[in-house]
Coordinates of C-alpha atoms and ligand atoms in Angstrom, one line a residue:
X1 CA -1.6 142.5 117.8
X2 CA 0.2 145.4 115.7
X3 CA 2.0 144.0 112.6
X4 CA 5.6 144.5 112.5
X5 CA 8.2 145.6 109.5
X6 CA 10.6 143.2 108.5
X7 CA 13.3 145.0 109.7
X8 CA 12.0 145.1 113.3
X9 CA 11.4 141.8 113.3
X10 CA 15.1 140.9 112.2
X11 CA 16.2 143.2 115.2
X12 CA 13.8 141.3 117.5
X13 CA 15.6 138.0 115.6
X14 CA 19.1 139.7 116.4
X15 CA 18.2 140.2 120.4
X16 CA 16.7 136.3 120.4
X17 CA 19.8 134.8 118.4
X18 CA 22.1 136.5 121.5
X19 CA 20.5 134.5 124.5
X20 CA 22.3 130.9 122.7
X21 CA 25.5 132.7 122.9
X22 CA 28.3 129.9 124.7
X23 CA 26.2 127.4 124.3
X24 CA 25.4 126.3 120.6
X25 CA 29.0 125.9 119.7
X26 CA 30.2 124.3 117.1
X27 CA 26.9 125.8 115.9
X28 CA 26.1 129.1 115.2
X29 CA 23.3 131.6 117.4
X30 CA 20.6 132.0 115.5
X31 CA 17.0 133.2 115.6
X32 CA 14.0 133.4 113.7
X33 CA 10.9 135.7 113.7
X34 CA 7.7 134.7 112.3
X35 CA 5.6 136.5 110.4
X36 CA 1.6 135.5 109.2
X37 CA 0.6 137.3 106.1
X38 CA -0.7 140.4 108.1
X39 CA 3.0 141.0 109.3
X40 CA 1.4 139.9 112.7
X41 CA 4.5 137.9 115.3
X42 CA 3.3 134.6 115.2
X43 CA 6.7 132.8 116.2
X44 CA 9.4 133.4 117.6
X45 CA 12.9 131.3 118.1
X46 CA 16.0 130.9 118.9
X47 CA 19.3 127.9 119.0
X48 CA 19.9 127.2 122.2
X49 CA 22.2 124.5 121.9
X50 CA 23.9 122.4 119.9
X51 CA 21.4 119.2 119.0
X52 CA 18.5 121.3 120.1
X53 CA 15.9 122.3 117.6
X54 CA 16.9 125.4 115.4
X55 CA 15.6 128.6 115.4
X56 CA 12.9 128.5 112.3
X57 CA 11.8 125.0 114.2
X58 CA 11.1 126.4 117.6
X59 CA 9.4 129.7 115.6
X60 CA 7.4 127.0 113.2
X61 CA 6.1 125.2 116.4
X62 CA 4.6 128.1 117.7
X63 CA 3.0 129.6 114.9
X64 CA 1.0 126.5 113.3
X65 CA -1.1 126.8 110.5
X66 CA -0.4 130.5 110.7
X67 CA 2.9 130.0 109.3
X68 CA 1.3 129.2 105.8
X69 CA 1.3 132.6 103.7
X70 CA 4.0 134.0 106.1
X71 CA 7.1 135.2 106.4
X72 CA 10.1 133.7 108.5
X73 CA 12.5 136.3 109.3
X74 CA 16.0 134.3 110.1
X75 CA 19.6 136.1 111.2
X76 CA 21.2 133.1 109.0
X77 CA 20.4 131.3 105.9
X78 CA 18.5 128.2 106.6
X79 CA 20.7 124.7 107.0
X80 CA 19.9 122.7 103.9
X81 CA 21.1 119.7 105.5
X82 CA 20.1 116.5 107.9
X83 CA 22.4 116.8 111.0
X84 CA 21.4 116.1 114.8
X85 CA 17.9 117.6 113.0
X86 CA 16.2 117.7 109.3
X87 CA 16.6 120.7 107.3
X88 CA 15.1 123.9 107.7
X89 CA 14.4 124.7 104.7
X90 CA 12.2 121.7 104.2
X91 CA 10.3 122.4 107.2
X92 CA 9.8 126.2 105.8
X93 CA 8.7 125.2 103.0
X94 CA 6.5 121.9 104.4
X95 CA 5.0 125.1 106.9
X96 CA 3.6 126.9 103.6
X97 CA 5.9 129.9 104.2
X98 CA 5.9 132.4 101.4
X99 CA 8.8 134.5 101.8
X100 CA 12.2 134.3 103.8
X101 CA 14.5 137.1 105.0
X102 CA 17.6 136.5 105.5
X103 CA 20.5 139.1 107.4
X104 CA 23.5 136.6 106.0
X105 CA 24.3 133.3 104.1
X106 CA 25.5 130.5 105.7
X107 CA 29.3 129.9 105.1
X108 CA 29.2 126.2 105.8
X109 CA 29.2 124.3 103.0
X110 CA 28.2 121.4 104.7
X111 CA 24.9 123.3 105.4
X112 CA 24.4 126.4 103.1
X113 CA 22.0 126.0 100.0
X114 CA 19.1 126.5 102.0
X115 CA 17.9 129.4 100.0
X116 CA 18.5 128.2 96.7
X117 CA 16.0 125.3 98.1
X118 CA 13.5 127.3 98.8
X119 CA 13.8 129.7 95.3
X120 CA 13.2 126.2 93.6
X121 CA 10.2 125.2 95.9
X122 CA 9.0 128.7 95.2
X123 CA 9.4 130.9 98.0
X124 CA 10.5 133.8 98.0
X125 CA 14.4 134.4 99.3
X126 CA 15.6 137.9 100.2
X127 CA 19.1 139.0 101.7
X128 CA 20.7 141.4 103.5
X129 CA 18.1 143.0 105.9
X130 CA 20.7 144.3 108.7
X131 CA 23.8 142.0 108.0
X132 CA 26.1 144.0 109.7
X133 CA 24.2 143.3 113.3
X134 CA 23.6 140.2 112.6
X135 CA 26.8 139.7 111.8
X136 CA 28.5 141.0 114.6
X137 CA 26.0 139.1 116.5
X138 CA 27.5 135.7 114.9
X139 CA 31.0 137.3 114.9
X140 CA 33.0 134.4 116.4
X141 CA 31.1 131.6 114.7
X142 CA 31.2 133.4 111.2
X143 CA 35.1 134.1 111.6
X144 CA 36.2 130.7 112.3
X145 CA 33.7 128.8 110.0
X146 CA 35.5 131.0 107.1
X147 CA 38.7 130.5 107.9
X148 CA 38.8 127.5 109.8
X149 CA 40.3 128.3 113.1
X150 CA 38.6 129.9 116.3
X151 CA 37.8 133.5 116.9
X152 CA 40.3 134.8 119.6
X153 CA 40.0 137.2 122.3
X154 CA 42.7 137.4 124.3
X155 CA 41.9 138.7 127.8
X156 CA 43.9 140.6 130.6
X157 CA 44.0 142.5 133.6
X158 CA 46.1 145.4 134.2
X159 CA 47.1 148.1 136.8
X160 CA 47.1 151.6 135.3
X161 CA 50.4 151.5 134.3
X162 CA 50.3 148.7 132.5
X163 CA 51.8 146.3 134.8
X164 CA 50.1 142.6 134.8
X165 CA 51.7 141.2 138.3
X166 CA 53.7 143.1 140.9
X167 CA 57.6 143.0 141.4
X168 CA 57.1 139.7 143.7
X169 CA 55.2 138.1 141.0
X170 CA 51.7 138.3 142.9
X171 CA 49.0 139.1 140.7
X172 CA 45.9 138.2 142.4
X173 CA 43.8 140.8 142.6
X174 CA 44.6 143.6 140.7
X175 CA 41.0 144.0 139.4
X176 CA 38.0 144.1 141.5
X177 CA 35.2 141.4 142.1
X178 CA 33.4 143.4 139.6
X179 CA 35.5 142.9 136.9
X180 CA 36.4 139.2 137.7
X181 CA 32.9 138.6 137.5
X182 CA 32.8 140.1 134.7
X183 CA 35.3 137.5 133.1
X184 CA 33.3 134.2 134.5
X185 CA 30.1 136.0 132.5
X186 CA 32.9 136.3 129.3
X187 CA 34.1 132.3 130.2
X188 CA 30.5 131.4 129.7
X189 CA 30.3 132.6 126.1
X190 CA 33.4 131.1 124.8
X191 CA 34.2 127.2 124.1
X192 CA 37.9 127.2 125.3
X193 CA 40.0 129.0 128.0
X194 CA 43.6 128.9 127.3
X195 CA 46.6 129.6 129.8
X196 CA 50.2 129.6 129.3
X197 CA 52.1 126.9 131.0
X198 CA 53.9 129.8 133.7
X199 CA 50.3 130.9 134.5
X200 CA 49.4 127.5 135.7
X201 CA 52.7 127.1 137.9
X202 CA 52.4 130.8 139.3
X203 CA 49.2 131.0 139.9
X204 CA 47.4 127.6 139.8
X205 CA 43.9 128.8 138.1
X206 CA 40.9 126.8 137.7
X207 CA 40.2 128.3 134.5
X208 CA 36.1 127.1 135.4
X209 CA 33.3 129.8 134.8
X210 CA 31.6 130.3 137.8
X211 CA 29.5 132.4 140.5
X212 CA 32.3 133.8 141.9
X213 CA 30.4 134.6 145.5
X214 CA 29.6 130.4 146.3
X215 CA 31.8 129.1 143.7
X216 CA 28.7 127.3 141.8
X217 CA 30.1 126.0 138.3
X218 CA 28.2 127.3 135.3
X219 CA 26.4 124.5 133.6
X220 CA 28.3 124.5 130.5
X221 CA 31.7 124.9 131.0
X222 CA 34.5 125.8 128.2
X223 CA 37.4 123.1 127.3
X224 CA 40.7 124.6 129.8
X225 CA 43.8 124.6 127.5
X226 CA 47.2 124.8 129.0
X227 CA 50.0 125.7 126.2
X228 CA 52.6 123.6 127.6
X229 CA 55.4 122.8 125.3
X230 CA 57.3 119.8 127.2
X231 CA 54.1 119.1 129.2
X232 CA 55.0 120.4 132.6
X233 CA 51.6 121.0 134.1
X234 CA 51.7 119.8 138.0
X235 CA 49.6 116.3 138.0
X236 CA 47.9 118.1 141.0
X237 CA 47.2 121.6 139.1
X238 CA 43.7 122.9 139.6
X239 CA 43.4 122.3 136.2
X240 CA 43.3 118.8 136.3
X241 CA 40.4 118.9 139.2
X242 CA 38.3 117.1 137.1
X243 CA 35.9 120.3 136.9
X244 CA 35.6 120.6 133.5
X245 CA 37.5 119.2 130.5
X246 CA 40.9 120.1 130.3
X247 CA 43.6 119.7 127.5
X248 CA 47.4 119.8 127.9
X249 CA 48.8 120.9 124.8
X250 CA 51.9 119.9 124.2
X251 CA 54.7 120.6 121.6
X252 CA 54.6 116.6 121.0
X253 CA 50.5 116.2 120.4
X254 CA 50.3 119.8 118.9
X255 CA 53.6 120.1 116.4
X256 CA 56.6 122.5 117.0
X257 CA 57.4 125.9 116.2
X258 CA 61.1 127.1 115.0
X259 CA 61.4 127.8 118.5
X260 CA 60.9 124.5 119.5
X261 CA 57.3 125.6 121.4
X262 CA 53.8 125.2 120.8
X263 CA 53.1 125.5 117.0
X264 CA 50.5 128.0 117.8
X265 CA 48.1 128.3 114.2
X266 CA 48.4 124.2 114.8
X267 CA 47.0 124.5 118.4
X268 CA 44.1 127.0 116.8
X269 CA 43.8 124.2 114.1
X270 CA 43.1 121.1 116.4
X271 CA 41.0 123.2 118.4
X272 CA 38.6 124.2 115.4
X273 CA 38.6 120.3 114.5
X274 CA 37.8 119.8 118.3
X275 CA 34.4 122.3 117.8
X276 CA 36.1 125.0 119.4
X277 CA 34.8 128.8 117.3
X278 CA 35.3 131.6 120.2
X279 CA 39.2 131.1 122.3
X280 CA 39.7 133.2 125.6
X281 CA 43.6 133.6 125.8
X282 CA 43.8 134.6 129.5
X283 CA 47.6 134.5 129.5
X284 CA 49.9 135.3 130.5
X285 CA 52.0 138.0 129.1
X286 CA 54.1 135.6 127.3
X287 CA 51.8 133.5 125.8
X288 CA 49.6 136.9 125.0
X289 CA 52.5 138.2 123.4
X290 CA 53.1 135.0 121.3
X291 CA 49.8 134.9 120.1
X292 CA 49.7 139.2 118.7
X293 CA 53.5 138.4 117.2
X294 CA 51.2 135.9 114.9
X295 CA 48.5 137.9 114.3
X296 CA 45.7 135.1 115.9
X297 CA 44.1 137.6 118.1
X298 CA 40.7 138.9 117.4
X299 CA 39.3 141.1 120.1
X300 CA 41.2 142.3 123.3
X301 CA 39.2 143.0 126.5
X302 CA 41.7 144.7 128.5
X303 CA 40.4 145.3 132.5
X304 CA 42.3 147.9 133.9
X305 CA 42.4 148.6 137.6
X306 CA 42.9 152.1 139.1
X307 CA 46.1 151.0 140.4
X308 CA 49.9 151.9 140.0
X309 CA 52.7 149.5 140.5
X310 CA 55.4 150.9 139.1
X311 CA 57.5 147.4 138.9
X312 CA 57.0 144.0 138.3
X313 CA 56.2 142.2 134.4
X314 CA 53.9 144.4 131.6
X315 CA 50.5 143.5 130.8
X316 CA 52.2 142.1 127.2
X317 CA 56.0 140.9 126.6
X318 CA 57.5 139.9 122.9
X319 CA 54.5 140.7 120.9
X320 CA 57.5 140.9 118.4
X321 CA 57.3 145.0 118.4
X322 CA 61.1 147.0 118.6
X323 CA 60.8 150.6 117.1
X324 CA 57.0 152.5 117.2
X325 CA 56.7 152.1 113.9
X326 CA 56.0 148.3 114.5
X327 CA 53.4 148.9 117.3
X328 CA 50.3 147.2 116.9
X329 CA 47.3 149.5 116.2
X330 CA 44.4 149.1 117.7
X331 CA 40.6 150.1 117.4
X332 CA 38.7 151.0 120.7
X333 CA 35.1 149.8 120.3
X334 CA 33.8 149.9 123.6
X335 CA 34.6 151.4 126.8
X336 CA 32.5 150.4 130.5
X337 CA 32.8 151.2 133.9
X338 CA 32.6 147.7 136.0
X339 CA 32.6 148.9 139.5
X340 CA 36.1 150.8 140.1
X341 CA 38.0 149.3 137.0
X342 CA 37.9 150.0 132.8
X343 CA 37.0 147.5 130.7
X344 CA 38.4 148.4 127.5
X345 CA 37.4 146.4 124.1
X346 CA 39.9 146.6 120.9
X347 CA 40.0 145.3 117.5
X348 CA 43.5 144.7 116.1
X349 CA 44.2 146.8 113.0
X350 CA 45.0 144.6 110.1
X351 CA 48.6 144.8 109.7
X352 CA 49.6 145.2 105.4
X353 CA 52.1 142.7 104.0
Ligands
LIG1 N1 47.1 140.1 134.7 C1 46.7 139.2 133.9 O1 45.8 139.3 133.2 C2 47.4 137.9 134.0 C3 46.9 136.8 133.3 C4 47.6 135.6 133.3 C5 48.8 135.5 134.0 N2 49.3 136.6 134.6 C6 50.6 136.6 135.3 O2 51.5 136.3 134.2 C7 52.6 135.6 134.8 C8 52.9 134.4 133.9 O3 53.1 134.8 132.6 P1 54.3 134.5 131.8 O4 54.4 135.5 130.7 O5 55.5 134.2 132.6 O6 53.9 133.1 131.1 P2 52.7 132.5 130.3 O7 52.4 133.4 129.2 O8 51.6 132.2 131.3 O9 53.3 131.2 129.8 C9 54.3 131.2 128.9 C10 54.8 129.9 128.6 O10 53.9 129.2 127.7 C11 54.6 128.2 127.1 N3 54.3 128.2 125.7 C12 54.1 127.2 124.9 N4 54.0 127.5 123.6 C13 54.3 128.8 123.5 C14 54.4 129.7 122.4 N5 54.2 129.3 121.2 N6 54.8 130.9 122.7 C15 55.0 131.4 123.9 N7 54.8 130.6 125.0 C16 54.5 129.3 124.8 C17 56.1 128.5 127.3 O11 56.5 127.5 128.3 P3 57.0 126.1 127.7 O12 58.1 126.5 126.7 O13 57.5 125.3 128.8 O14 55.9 125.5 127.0 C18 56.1 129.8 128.0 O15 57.1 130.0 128.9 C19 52.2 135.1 136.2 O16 52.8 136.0 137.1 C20 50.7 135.4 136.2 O17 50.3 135.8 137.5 C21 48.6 137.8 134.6

């Protein structure tokens, strides 16, 4: 076989670190290319879920002997520490690897120092081979672990105008199968799915990911959140079908805001200390709207269905904006097509002061 360049073999590291997305939580994605001493692919690896082996373990299995002289090409720095499994770096450097690449330190202090474990063991450590993929790759994970509450996206679906139910208050389906498909595929990445209280009593979501054709639950399913101040989530909700976990949040479990609601930072909190890194907000409006006023939202993935309504409740209400000089700017990143509708992906601008 044809030897490879570090940097393709970080790239190929990048593509295998993507498949544990949604399921290695609270662990990071990671994988890990193998190189022997001809630059030859040896092993190859990736997390696949939290417990399983890591990356550099599942790469070290497959290589062997022909690990020893090598290089392991990894998307983050090697854990340094005994959890569910032994360090990596011990089994690195037990392998006889010579050198390791790394795309970006690990920001957990309860693992990070693999690489100053290896330096002393006397293999070579080198940093930064296409961080900012890999990075962006790990973006949820890397967020929260830094500042210690879950990467947000807050999701919606929206006619043309902008309009998120009609004047009656239906709302179901302004997007097509497409798109809502679509969603279940985003459900399955995240670890939690949260809902407003008056999203649960208007529309009575399941809030499970799922094959939306025969309704088959995805095997690993995110924690269902309802933001529910005074706790008035029906006791026969679809949320409570016993489906997958579900959390009532309440103003008395979670803490208080001035307003006498959900202390929403202390929500994020608890979920972080419950494992949660990557939060779909999925509404509604309110809630949404809450959420942007506070600056906790991270990515918006906006579907938006070639559709006018012309009445009935905007796509986003008291996201505490009065004169356009207080809108809040965003940054398009993406754009697609999923069957008739937009789905439109946008970082919030970082607002100063
Ligand atoms: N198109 C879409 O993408 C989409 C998605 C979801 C929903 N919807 C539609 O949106 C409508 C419901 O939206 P909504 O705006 O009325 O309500 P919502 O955002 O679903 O829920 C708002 C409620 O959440 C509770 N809450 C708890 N803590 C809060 C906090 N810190 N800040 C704000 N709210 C907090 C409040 O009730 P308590 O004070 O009782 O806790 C509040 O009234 C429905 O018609 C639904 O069909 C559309």
């Amino acid at each position: 076989m044809a030897s490879v360049s570090v940097d393709e073999a970080m790239r190929r590291a990048i593509e295998l670190a993507a498949r544990g997305l949604g399921a290695t939580s609270p662990n990071p994605v990671v994988g890990c290319v193998l190189l022997d001493a001809d630059g030859e692919v040896v092993g190859e690896g990736f997390h696949a879920y939290a417990g399983g082996p890591h990356a550099e373990i599942v790469a070290l299995a497959q290589a062997g002997t022909r690990a020893r002289g090598g290089t392991a090409v990894v998307t983050l720095e090697p854990c340094d520490h005994t959890g569910r499994t032994g360090p990596c770096s011990h089994a690195l450097i037990a392998a006889g690897v010579s050198r390791v690449v790394i795309a970006v330190p690990d920001p957990n202090p309860v693992a990070s120092g693999g690489a100053a474990t290896l330096r002393a063991a006397g293999v070579q450590v080198a940093l930064g081979v296409r961080t900012q993929e890999a990075e962006a790759g790990n973006v949820a994970w890397l967020t929260s672990m830094r500042r210690g509450w879950p990467y947000v996206i807050w999701k919606y679906a929206a006619t043309l105008d902008g309009r998120s139910a009609a004047a009656d208050g239906t709302s179901m389906w302004i997007t097509s199968e497409a798109a809502r498909i679509d969603v279940h595929a985003l459900r399955g990445t995240v670890d939690a799915v949260l809902a407003g209280v008056s999203t649960v009593l208007t529309d009575d979501p399941r809030l499970t990911a799922r094959n939306l054709r025969d309704g088959t639950l995805a095997i690993r399913q995110p924690l269902r959140v309802v933001v529910d101040s005074s706790g008035r989530t029906p006791a026969d909700a679809r949320v409570r079908d016993g489906a997958a976990r579900t959390w009532i949040a309440t103003a008395a479990e979670v803490g208080a805001g001035p307003d006498g609601r959900v202390d929403l930072a202390a929500l994020l909190a608890e979920l972080h200390h419950r494992g949660v890194r990557a939060a779909l907000l999925e509404g509604g409006p309110t809630l949404a709207g809450a959420f942007l006023a506070a600056g906790l939202v991270d990515r918006i993935v906006g579907y938006v269905a070639p559709k006018l309504l012309g009445a009935g409740p905007a796509a986003l209400l008291g996201a505490g904006v009065s004169t356009i000089a207080d809108a809040i700017d965003l940054e398009i990143t993406d754009v697609t097509r999923i069957g008739p509708d937009l789905r439109i992906t946008a970082l919030p601008r970082k607002r100063e002061g």
